C-alpha angles and dihedrals in degrees: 000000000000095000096046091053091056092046092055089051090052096049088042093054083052090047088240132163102260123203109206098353114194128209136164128214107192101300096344112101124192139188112193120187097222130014112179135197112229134167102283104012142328143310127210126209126200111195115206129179099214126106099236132045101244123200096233085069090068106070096053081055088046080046089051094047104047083050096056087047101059092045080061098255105129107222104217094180144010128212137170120210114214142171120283102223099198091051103128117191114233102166118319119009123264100210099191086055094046090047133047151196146257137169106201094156088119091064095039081057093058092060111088106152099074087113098047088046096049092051084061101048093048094058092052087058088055102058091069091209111093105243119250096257113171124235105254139148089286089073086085097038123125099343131001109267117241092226103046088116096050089052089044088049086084092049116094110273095249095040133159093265094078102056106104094230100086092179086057094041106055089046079063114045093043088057086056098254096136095153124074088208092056097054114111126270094228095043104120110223105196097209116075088213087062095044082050084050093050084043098048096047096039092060092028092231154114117289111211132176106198100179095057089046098052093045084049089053091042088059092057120109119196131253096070136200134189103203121182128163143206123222141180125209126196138180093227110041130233109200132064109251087027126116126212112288087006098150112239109206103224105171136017137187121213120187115187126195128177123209089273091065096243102145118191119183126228126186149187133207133177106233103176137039095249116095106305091198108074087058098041091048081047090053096042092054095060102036108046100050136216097274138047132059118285107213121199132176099235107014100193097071090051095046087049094055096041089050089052085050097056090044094050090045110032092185087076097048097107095048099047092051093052089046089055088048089070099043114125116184117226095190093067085081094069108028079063092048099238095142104032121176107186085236094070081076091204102317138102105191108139085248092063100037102047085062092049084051108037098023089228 
């Protein structure tokens, strides 16, 4: 970065707008977004492109600032530049409507121990052996370590961890119970998901519950058809009528079977850069029918898209609602641990069903 840092030097030297400017105090390195020139200093600007301005974004602009200053460039204000959620495309852009704005210099000026904090960190780094830390609730906060895996490869293969009570899981875990197995008969565990985990891994078996199958089976209409579709989100949108984030369904894929079993498969890909949702609502309608049970795994992200679709292309309102009026959720089945396999290990995301059920 040699030759950004004296670059940055140089514009600053000319007051000019930088765009990642780079600067060094003694062993500390730093790359802003914005640094601006203003009457009496400088303003720094962080852009997220997040919806919401998080306190954990505060600090790296407290980091940035304590680093101008002591390159002698007096920081006046702090802001950090996020996207506006609500901000619905109708033609161009208009950039000071999809980001806004926020002055949090106030709460970057609070922060004084980034030296002290840095001197630490450094020499962690220098150790060169990773530090013992314990697995607690902070593995998660604020954001998931990227090593968490790597710290809960040591832990029993059925361990506490994996229960779905987390209240209950980390009690247990801070008295020293890792192991599921090793959990006491007479510990009440208050959700009837964790008492299916303790069974499942106790016996090492199967856990079915052939009754709520069968009632789920008994709720099917044929035809059916297995709908699933593919969307894309980004923070500047693409399509006229879209928000920020808003998730465009591009492709789906539609299997239908009669009750004689006969399945035949029906698709739909987005071939041009225009809006791929007029044709693919175009296509659905006429391929998924006006009877029959549509069955989705999660049903609460195709029901949101098909709701936002509705919203966006009001023509299809009534179709889509009736459509969402047959949906049936395979995936119920298994949030509510009615088929339970102990290597789930306390999920029921399709990744980790479809190998307790096909072994594969």
């Amino acid at each position: 970065h040699g030759e950004n840092i004296k670059e940055t030097q140089n514009l600053i030297h000319q007051s000019k707008t930088i765009f990642e400017a780079c600067m060094v105090y003694k062993n500390l390195f730093f790359k802003g977004d914005i640094l601006e020139p203003s009457a009496d200093g400088w303003n720094l600007y962080e852009m997220k492109a997040s919806t919401k301005v998080k306190d954990e974004y505060i600090p790296d602009l407290a980091f940035q600032k304590y680093i101008c200053e002591k390159n002698g460039i007096k920081i006046k204000n702090c802001f950090i530049e996020y996207i506006n959620k609500d901000y619905i495309k109708q033609g161009n852009i208009i950039p000071n409507e999809l980001v806004l704005q926020e002055d949090v210099t106030g709460d970057v000026n609070q922060i004084d121990d980034i030296e002290e904090n840095s001197e630490k960190y450094i020499k962690i780094i220098e150790q060169g052996e990773p530090l013992e830390i314990s697995i607690s609730k902070k593995c998660n906060k604020p954001y998931e370590c990227p090593l968490k895996d790597e710290c809960r490869n040591n832990l029993p293969e059925y361990h506490v961890l994996q229960l779905t009570n987390w209240r209950k899981y980390w009690e247990l875990f801070e008295d020293g119970i890792l192991d599921i197995k090793d959990i006491p008969k007479d510990e009440i565990l208050s959700s009837d998901k964790d008492q299916v985990i303790k069974e499942a891994v106790d016996e090492n078996k199967i856990i079915i519950n052939k009754d709520k199958i069968r009632n789920f089976l008994n709720k099917l209409q044929y035809s059916l058809y297995y709908l699933d579709f593919e969307t894309f989100d980004t923070a500047i949108p693409i399509f006229d009528q879209s928000r920020p984030y808003q998730k465009i369904p591009f492709q789906y894929s539609l299997h239908i079977q009669d009750e004689n079993d006969k399945v035949k498969h029906f698709d739909f890909l987005a071939q041009r850069e225009k809006d791929p949702r007029p044709e693919l609502l175009v296509r659905l309608e006429k391929e998924i029918g006006q009877t029959g049970s549509v069955i989705v795994f999660n049903k609460t992200f195709e029901i949101s898209v098909l709701k936002k679709l509705a919203e966006d292309f009001p023509k299809y309102e009534s179709f889509i609602k009736d459509t969402i009026s047959r949906i049936i959720d395979l995936a119920g089945l298994f949030k509510n641990f009615d088929y339970y396999n102990p290597i789930q290990k306390g999920r029921y995301s399709l990744k980790a069903v479809l190998p307790a059920i096909t072994g594969k």
